Coordinates of C-alpha atoms in Angstrom, one line a residue:
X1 CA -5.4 22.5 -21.6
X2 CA -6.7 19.0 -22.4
X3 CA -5.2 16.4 -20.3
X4 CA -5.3 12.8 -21.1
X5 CA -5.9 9.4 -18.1
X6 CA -5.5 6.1 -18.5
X7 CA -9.0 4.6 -18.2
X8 CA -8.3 3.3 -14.9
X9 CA -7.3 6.2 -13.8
X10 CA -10.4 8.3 -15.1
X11 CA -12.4 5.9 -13.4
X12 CA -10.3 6.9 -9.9
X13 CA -10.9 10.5 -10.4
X14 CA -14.2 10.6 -11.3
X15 CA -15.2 8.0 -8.3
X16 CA -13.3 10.2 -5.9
X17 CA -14.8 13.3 -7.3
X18 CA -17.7 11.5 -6.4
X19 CA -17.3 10.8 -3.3
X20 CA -15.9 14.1 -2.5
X21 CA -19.1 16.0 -3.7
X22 CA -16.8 18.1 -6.6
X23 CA -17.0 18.4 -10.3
X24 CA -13.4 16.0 -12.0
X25 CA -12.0 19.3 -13.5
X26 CA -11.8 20.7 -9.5
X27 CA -10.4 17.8 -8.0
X28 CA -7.7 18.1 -10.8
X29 CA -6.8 21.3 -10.1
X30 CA -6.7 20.6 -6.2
X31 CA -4.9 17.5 -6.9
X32 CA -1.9 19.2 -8.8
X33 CA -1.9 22.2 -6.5
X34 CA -1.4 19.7 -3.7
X35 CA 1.6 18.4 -5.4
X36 CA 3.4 21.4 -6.7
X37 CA 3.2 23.6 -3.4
X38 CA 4.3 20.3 -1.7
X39 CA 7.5 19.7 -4.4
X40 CA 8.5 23.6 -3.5
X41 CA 8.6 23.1 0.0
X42 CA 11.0 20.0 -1.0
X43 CA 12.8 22.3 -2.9
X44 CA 13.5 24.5 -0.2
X45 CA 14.3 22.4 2.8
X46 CA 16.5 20.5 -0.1
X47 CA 18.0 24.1 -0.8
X48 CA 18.7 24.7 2.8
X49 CA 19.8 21.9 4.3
X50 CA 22.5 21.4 1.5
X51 CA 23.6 25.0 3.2
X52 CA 25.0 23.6 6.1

């Protein structure tokens, strides 16, 4: 997969890579991870709540 940034936004990641100790590939992956499993908990208290 080949994902393109903004140049000001490369420059984000890799400086918070940085200062986070990780390779830019890893803090991607965590990054999107983060995001995703929060949206499917939105999902589901979305789901839920429109339930009762």
């Amino acid at each position: 997969m080949k994902i393109n940034f903004t140049p000001e936004t490369y420059q984000a990641l890799i400086a918070r890579a940085n200062r986070e100790d990780k390779a830019a590939a890893a803090l991607v992956n965590e990054l999107i991870t983060a995001v995703l499993n929060k949206e499917e908990k939105n999902d589901k208290t979305e789901t839920s709540g429109s339930l009762r």
